[in-house]
PDB file of C-alpha atoms in Angstrom:
ATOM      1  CA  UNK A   1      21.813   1.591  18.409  1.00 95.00           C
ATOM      2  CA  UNK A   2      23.867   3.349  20.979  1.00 96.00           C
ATOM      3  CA  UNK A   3      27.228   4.740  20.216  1.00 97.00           C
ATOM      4  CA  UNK A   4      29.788   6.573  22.218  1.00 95.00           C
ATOM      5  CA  UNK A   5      32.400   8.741  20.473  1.00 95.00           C
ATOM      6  CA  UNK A   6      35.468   9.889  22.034  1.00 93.00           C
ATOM      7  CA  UNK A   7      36.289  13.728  20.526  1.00 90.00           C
ATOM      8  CA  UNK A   8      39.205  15.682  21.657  1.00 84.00           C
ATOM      9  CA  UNK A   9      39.454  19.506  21.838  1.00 81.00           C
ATOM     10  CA  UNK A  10      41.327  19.440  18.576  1.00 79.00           C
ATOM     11  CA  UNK A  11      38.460  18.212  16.474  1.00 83.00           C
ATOM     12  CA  UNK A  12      35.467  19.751  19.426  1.00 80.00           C
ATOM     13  CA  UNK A  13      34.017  22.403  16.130  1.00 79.00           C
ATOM     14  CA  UNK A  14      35.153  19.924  13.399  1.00 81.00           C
ATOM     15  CA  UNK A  15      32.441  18.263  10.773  1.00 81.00           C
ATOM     16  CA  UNK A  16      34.140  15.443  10.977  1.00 86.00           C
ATOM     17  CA  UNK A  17      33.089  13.453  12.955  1.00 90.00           C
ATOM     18  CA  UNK A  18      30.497  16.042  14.469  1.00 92.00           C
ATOM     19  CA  UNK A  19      28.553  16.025  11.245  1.00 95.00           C
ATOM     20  CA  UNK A  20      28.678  11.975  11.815  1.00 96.00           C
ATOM     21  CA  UNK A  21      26.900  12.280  14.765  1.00 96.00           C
ATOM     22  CA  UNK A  22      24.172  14.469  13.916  1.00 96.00           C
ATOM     23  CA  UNK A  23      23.845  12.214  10.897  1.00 97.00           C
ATOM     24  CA  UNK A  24      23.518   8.969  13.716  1.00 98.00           C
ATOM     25  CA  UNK A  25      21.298  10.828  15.151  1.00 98.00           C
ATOM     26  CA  UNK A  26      18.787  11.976  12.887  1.00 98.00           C
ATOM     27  CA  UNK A  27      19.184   8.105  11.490  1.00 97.00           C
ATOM     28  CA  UNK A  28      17.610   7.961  15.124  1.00 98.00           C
ATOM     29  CA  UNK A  29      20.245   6.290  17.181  1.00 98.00           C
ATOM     30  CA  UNK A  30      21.959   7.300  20.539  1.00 97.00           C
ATOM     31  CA  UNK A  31      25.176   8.855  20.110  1.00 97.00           C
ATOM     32  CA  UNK A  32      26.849  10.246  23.455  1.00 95.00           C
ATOM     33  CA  UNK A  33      29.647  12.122  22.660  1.00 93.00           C
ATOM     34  CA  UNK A  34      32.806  12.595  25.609  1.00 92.00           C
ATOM     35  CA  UNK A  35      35.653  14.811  25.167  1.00 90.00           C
ATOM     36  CA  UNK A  36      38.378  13.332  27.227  1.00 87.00           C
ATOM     37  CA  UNK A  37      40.532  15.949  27.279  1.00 81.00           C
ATOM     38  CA  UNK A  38      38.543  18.129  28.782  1.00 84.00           C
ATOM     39  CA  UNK A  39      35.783  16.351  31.073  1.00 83.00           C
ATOM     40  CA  UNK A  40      35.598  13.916  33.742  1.00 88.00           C
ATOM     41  CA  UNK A  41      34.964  10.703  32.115  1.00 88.00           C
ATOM     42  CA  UNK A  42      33.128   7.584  34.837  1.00 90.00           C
ATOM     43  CA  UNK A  43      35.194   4.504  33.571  1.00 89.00           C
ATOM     44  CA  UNK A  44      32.466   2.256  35.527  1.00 89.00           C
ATOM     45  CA  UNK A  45      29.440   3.955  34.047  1.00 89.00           C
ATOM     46  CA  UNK A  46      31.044   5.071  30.619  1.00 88.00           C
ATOM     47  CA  UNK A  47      32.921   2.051  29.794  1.00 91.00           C
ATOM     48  CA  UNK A  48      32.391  -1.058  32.270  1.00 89.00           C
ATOM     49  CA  UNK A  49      28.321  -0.673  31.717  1.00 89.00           C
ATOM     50  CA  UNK A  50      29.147  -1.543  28.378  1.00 90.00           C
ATOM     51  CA  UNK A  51      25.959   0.460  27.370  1.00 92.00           C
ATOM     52  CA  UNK A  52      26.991   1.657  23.827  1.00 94.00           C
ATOM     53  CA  UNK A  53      26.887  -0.598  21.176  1.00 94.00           C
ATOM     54  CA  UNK A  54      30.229   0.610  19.581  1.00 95.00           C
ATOM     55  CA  UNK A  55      32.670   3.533  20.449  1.00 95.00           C
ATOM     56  CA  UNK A  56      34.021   5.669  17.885  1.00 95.00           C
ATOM     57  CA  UNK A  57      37.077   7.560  18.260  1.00 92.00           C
ATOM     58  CA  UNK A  58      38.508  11.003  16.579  1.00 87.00           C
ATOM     59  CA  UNK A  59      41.796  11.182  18.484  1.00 77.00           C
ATOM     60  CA  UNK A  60      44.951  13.449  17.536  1.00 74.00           C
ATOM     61  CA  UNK A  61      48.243  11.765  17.576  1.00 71.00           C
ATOM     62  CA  UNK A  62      49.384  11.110  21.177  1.00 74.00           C
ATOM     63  CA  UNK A  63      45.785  11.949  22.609  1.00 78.00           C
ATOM     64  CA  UNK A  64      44.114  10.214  26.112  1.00 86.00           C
ATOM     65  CA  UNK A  65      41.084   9.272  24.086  1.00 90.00           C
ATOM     66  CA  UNK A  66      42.943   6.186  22.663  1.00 91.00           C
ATOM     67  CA  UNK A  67      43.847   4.891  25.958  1.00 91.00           C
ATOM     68  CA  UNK A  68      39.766   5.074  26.533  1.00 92.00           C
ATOM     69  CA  UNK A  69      38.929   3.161  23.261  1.00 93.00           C
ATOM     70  CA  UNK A  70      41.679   0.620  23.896  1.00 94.00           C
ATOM     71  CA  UNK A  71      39.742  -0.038  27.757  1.00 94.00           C
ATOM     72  CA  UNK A  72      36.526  -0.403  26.333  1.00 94.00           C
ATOM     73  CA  UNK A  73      37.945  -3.227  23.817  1.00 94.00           C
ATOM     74  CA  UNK A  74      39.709  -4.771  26.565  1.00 93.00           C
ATOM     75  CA  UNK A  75      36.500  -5.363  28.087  1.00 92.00           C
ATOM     76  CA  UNK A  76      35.150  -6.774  25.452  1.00 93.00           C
ATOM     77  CA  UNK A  77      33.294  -3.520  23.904  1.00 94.00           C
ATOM     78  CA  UNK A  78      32.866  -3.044  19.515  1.00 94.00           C
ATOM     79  CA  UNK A  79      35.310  -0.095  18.446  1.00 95.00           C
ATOM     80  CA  UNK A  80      35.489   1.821  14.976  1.00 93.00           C
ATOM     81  CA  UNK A  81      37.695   1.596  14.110  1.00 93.00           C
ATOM     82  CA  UNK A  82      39.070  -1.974  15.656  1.00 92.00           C
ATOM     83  CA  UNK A  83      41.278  -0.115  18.833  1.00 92.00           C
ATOM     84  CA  UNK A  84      44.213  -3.185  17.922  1.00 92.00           C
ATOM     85  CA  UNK A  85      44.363  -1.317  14.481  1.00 93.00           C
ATOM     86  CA  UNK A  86      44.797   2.194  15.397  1.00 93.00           C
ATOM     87  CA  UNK A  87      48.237   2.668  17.827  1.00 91.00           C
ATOM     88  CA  UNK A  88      50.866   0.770  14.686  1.00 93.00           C
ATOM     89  CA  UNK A  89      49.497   3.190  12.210  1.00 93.00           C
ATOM     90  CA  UNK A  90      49.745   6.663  15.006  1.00 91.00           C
ATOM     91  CA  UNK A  91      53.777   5.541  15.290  1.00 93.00           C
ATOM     92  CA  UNK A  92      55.173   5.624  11.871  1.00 95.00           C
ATOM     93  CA  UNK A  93      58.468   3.680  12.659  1.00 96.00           C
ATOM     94  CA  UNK A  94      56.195   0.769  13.422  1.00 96.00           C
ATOM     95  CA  UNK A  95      53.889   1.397  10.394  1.00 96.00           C
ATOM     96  CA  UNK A  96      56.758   1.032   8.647  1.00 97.00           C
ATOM     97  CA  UNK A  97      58.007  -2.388   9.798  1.00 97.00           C
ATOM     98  CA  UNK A  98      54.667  -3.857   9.484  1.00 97.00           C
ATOM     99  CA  UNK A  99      54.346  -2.384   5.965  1.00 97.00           C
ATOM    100  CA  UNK A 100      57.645  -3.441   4.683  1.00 97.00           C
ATOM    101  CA  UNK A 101      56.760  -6.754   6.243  1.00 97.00           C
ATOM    102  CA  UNK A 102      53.829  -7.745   4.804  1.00 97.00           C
ATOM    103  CA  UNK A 103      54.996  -6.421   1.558  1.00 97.00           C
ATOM    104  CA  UNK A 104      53.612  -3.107   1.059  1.00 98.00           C
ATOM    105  CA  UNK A 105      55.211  -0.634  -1.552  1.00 97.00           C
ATOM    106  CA  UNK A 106      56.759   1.979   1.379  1.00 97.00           C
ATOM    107  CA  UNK A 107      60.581   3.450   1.284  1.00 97.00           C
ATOM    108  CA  UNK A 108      63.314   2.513   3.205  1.00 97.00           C
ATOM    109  CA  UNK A 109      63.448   3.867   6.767  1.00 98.00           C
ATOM    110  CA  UNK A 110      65.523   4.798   9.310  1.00 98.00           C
ATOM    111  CA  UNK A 111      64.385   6.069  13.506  1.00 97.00           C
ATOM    112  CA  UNK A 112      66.622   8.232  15.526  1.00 96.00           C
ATOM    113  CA  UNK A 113      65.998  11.090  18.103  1.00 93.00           C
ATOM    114  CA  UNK A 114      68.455  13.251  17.133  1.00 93.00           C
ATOM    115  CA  UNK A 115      68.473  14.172  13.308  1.00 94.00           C
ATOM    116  CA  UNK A 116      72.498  14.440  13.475  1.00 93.00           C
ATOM    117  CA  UNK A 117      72.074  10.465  13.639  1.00 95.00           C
ATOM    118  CA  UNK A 118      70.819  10.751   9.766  1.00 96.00           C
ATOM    119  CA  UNK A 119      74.318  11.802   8.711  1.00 95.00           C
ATOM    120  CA  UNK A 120      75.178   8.120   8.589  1.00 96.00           C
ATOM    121  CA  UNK A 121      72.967   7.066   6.099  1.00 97.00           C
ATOM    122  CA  UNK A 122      74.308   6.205   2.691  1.00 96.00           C
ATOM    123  CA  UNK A 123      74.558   9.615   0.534  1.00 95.00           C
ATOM    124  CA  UNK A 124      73.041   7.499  -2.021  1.00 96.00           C
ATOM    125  CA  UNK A 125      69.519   7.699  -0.432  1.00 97.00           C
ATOM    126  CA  UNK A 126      69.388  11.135  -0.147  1.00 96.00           C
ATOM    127  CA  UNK A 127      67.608  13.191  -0.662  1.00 96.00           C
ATOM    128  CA  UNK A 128      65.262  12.310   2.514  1.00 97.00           C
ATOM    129  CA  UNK A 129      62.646  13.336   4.043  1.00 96.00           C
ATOM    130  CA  UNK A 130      62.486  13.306   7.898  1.00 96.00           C
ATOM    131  CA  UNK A 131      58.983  13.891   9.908  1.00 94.00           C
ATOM    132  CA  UNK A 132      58.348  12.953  13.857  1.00 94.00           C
ATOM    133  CA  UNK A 133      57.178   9.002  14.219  1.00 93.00           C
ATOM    134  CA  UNK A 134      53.999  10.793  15.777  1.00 88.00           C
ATOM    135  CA  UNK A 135      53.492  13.182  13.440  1.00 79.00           C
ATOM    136  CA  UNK A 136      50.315  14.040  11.418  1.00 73.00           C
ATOM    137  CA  UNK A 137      48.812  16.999   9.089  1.00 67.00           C
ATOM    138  CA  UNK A 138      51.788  17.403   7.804  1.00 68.00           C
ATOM    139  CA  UNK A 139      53.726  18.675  10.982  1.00 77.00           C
ATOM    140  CA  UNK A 140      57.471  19.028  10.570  1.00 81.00           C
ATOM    141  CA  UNK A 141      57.975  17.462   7.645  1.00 90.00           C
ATOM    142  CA  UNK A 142      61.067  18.411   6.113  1.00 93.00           C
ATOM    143  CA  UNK A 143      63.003  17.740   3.026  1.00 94.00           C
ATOM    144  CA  UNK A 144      66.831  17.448   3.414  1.00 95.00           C
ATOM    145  CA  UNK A 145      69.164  17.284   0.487  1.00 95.00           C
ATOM    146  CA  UNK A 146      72.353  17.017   1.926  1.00 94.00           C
ATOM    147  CA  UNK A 147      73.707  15.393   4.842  1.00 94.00           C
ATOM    148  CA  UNK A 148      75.281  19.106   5.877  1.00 93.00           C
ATOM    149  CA  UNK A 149      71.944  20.299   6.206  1.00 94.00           C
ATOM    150  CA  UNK A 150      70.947  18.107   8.941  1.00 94.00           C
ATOM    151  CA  UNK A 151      72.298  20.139  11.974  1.00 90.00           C
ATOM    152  CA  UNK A 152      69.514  22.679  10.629  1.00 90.00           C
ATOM    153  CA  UNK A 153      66.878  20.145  11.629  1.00 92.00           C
ATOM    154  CA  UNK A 154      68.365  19.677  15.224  1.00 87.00           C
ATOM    155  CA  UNK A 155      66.392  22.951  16.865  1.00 86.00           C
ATOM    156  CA  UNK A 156      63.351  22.779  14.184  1.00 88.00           C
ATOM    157  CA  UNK A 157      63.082  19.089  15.438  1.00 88.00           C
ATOM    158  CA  UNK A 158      63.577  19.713  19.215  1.00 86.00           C
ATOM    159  CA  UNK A 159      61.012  17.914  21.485  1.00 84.00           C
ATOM    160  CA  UNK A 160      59.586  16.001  18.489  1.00 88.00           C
ATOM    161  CA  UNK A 161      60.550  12.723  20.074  1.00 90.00           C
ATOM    162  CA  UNK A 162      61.593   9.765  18.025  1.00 95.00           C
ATOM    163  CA  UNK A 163      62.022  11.177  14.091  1.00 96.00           C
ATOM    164  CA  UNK A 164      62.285   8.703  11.164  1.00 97.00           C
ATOM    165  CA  UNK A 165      63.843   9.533   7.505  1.00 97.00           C
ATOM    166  CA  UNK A 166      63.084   7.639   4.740  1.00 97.00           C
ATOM    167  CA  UNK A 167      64.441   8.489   0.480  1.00 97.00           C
ATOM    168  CA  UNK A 168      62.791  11.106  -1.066  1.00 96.00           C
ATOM    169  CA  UNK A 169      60.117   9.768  -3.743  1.00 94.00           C
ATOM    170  CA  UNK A 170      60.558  11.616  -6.396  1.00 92.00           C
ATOM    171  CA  UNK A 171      57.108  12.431  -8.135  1.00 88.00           C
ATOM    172  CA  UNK A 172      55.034  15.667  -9.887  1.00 83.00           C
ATOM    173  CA  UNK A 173      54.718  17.379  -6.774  1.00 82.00           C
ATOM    174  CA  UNK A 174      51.147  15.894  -5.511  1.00 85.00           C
ATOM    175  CA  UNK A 175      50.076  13.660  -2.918  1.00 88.00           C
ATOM    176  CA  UNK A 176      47.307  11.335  -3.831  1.00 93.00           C
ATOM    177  CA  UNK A 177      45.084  10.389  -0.312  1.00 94.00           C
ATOM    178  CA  UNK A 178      43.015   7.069  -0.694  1.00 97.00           C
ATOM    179  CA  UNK A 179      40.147   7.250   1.509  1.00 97.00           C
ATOM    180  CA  UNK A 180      38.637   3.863   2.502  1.00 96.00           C
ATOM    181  CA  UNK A 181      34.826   4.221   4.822  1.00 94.00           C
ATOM    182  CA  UNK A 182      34.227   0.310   5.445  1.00 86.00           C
ATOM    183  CA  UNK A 183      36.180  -0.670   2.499  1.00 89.00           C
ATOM    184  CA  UNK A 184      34.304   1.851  -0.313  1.00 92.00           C
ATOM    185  CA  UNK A 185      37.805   3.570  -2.068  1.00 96.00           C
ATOM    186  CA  UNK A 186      37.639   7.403  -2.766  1.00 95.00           C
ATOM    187  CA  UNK A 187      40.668   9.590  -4.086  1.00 95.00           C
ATOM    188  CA  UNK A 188      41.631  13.068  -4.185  1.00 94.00           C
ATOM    189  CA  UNK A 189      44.974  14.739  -5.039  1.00 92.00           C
ATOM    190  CA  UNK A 190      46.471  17.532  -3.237  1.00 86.00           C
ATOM    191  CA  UNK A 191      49.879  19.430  -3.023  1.00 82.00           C
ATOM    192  CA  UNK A 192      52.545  18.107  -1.619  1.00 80.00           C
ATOM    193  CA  UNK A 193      53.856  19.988   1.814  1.00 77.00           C
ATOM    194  CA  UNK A 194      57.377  19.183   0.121  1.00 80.00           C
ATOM    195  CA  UNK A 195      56.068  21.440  -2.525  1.00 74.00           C
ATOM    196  CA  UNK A 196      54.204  24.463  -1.465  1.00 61.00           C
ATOM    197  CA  UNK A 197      55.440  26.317  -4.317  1.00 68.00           C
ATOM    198  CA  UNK A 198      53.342  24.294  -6.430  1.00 64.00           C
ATOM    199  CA  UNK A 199      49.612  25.442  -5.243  1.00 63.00           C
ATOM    200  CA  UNK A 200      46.820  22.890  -6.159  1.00 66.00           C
ATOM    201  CA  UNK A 201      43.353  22.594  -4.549  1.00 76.00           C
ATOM    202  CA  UNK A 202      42.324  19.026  -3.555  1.00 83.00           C
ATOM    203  CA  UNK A 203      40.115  18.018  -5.663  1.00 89.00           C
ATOM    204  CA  UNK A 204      38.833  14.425  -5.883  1.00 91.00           C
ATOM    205  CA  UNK A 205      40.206  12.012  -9.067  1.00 93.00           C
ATOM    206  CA  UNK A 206      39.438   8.675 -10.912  1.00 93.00           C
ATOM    207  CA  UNK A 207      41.259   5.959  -8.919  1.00 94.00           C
ATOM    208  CA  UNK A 208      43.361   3.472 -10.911  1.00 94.00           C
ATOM    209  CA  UNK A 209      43.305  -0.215 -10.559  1.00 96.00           C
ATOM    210  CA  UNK A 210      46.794  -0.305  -9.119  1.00 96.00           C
ATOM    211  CA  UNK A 211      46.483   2.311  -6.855  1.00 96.00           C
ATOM    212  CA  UNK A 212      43.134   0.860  -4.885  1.00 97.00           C
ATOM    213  CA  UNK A 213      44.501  -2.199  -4.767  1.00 97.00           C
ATOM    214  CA  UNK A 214      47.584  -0.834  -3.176  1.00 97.00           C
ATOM    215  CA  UNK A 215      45.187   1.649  -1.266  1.00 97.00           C
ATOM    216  CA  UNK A 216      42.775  -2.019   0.112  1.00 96.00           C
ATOM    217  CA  UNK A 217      46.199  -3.616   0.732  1.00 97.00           C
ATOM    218  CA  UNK A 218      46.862  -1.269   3.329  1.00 97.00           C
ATOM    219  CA  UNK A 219      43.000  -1.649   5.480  1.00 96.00           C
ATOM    220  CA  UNK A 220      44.224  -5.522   5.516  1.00 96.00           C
ATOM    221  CA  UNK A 221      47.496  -5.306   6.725  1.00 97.00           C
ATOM    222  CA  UNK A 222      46.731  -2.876   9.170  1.00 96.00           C
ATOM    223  CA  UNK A 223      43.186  -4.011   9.977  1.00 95.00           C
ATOM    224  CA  UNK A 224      41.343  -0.647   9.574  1.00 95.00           C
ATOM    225  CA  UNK A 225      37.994  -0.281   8.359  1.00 93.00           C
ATOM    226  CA  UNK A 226      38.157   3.794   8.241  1.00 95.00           C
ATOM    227  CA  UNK A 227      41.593   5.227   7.094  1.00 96.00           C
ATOM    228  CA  UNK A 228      43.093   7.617   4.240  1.00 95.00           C
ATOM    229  CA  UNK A 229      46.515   6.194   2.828  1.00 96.00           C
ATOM    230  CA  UNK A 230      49.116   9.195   1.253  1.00 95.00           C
ATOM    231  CA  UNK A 231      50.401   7.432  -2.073  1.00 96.00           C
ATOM    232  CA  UNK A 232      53.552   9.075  -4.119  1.00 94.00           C
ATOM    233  CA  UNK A 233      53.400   7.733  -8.073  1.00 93.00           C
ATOM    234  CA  UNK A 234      57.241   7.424  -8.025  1.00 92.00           C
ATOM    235  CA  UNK A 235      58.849   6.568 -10.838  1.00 93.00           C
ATOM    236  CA  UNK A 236      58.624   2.576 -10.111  1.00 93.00           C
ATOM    237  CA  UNK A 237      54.602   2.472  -9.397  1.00 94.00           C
ATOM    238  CA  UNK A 238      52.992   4.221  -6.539  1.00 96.00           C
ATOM    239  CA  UNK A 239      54.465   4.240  -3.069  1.00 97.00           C
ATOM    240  CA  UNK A 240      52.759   4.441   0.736  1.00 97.00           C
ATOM    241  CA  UNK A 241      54.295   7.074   2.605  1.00 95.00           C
ATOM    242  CA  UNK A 242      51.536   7.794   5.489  1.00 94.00           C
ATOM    243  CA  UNK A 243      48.450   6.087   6.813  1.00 95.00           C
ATOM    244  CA  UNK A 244      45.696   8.031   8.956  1.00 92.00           C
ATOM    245  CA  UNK A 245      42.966   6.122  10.345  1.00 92.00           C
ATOM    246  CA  UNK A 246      39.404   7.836  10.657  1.00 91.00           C
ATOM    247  CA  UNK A 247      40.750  11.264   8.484  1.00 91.00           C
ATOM    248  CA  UNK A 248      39.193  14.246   7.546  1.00 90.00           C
ATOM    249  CA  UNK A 249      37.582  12.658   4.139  1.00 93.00           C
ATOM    250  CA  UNK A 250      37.661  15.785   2.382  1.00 89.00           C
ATOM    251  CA  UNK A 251      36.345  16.215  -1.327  1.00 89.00           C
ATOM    252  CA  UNK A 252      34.747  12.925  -0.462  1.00 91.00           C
ATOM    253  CA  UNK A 253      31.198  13.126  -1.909  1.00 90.00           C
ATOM    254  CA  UNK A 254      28.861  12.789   0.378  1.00 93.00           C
ATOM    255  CA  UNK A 255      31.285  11.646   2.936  1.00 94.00           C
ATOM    256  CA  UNK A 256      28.943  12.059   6.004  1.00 95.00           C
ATOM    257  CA  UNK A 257      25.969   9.743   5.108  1.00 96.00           C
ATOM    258  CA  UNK A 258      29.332   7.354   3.572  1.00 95.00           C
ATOM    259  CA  UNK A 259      31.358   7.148   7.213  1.00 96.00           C
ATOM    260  CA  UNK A 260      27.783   7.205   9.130  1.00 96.00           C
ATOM    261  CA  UNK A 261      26.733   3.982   6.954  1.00 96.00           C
ATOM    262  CA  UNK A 262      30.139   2.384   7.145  1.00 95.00           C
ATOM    263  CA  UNK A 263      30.256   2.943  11.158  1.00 95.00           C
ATOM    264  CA  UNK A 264      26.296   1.699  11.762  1.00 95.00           C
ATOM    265  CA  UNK A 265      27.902  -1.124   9.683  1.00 94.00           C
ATOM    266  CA  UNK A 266      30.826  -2.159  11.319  1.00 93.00           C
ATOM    267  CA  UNK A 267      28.810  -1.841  14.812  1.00 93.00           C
ATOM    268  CA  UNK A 268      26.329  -4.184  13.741  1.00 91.00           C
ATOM    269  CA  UNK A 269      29.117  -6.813  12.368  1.00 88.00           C
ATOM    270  CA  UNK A 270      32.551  -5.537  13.530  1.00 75.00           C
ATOM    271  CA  UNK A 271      35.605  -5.708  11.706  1.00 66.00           C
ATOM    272  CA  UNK A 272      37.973  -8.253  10.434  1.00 59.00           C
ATOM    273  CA  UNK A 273      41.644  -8.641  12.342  1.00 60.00           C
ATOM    274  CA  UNK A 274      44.948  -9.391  10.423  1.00 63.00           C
ATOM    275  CA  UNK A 275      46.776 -11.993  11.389  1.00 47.00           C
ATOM    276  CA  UNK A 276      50.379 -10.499  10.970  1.00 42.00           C
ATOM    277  CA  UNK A 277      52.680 -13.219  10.597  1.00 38.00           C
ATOM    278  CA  UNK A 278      56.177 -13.276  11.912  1.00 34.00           C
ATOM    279  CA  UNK A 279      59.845 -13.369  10.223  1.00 35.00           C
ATOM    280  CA  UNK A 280      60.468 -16.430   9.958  1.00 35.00           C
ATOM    281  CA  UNK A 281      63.565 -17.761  11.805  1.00 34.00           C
ATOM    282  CA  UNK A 282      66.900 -16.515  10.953  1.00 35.00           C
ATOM    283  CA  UNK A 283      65.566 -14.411   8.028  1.00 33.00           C
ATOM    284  CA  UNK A 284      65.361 -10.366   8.706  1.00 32.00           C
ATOM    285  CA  UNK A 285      62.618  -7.675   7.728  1.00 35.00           C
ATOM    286  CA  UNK A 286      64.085  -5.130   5.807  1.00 36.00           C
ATOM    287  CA  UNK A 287      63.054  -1.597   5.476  1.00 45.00           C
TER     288      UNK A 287
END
């Protein structure tokens, strides 16, 4: 097979998903690899040949490779993951709508641009955490325990964009990241960035019933065949609080030859698309 993958200059010396193409390759496929950040890409011989049998994409949040894998769907092209799948998840306000929707675990939410706008929420939910709707790795994610403390957040926070702030979860101090590679569940538990005080090397851990089903809930909803879901255990079950689609799988064992086999797989027979319904009529999603 032929595959094209889109890397940007974030991820140009990462293994993943560098290591993924080597590992397509010495499978003996074609993988072309473009960075569109930094190259002249030929829409009519890159994408309207339609000469790849899928295109793969390793995109940071905000990124011009997504625009890319989003044309060569629109013309009909395979894309891992499915490109419909991959802008809800990058904008967390509108993860969090479709979550709450369809009945996921996630908290309450909020969306403003200014974090002064936070000081109206109830001072029952607090404390909250507020992060940018675009954010990822962690960026700017801060923990605010009062409502005074919010004009702290309005410089930190400049030129972040739209920022959403949802009730803090309260839990041991760990995240635990569900990685799914064409619906095979891994998880590993790391420390918190709300808790840096608390050092604990990711390492990977037995995943519960309750948790992968939570953890395959979220690849439906959102249609994503290669994602990693951050689950709080809270004190009422666990709780989604971020969903990355193709991470870093990290402590994953043997998580090359796993996402090579899981993208040769869903180029071969593509992916499955969620019908999302809508609110019914005079009823109102809540968050």
């Amino acid at each position: 097979m032929r595959f094209c993958f889109l890397v940007e200059e974030h991820y140009r010396n990462d293994g993943m998903p560098l290591d993924v193409v080597r590992q397509l390759s010495d499978w003996g496929h074609r993988v072309d690899v473009l960075r569109p950040g930094s190259s002249l890409v030929d829409l009519a011989d890159e994408v309207r040949s339609g000469r790849h049998d899928a295109w793969v994409l390793k995109t940071v949040s905000g990124g011009p490779g997504l625009g890319l894998l989003e044309s060569a769907a629109a013309v009909g092209l395979t894309t891992v993951n499915d490109a419909r799948a991959i802008r809800p998840v990058r904008d967390k306000a509108q993860a969090a709508v479709i979550a709450a929707h369809r009945g996921l675990p996630v908290p309450r939410t909020w969306a403003a641009a200014d974090p002064a706008e936070f000081a109206a929420i109830p001072d029952g939910y607090y404390p909250l955490v507020v992060k940018p709707a675009d954010g990822s790795s962690g960026r700017a994610v801060h923990l605010v325990e009062r409502p005074d403390q919010l004009a702290q957040l309005t410089a930190l926070m400049a030129g972040e964009g739209l920022l959403i702030a949802q009730p803090y979860v309260p839990n041991a101090g760990l995240d635990l990241k569900v990685y799914s590679a064409g619906g095979e569940l891994f998880a590993t538990e790391r420390t918190s960035p709300l808790h840096p005080h608390h050092p604990h090397r990711e390492r990977p851990v037995t995943l519960g019933a309750e948790v992968a089903a939570v953890a395959a809930q979220v690849g439906e909803v959102f249609g994503l065949d290669l994602y990693g879901v951050d689950i709080l255990l809270g004190p009422d079950g666990p709780v989604v609080v971020d969903v990355n689609d193709f991470p870093s799988f990290r402590q994953v064992p043997q998580a090359v030859a796993k996402v090579a086999g899981a993208v040769l797989r869903l180029a071969r027979t593509g992916s499955s698309w969620p019908t999302v319904p809508s609110v019914p009529a005079g009823r109102t999603a809540v968050l």
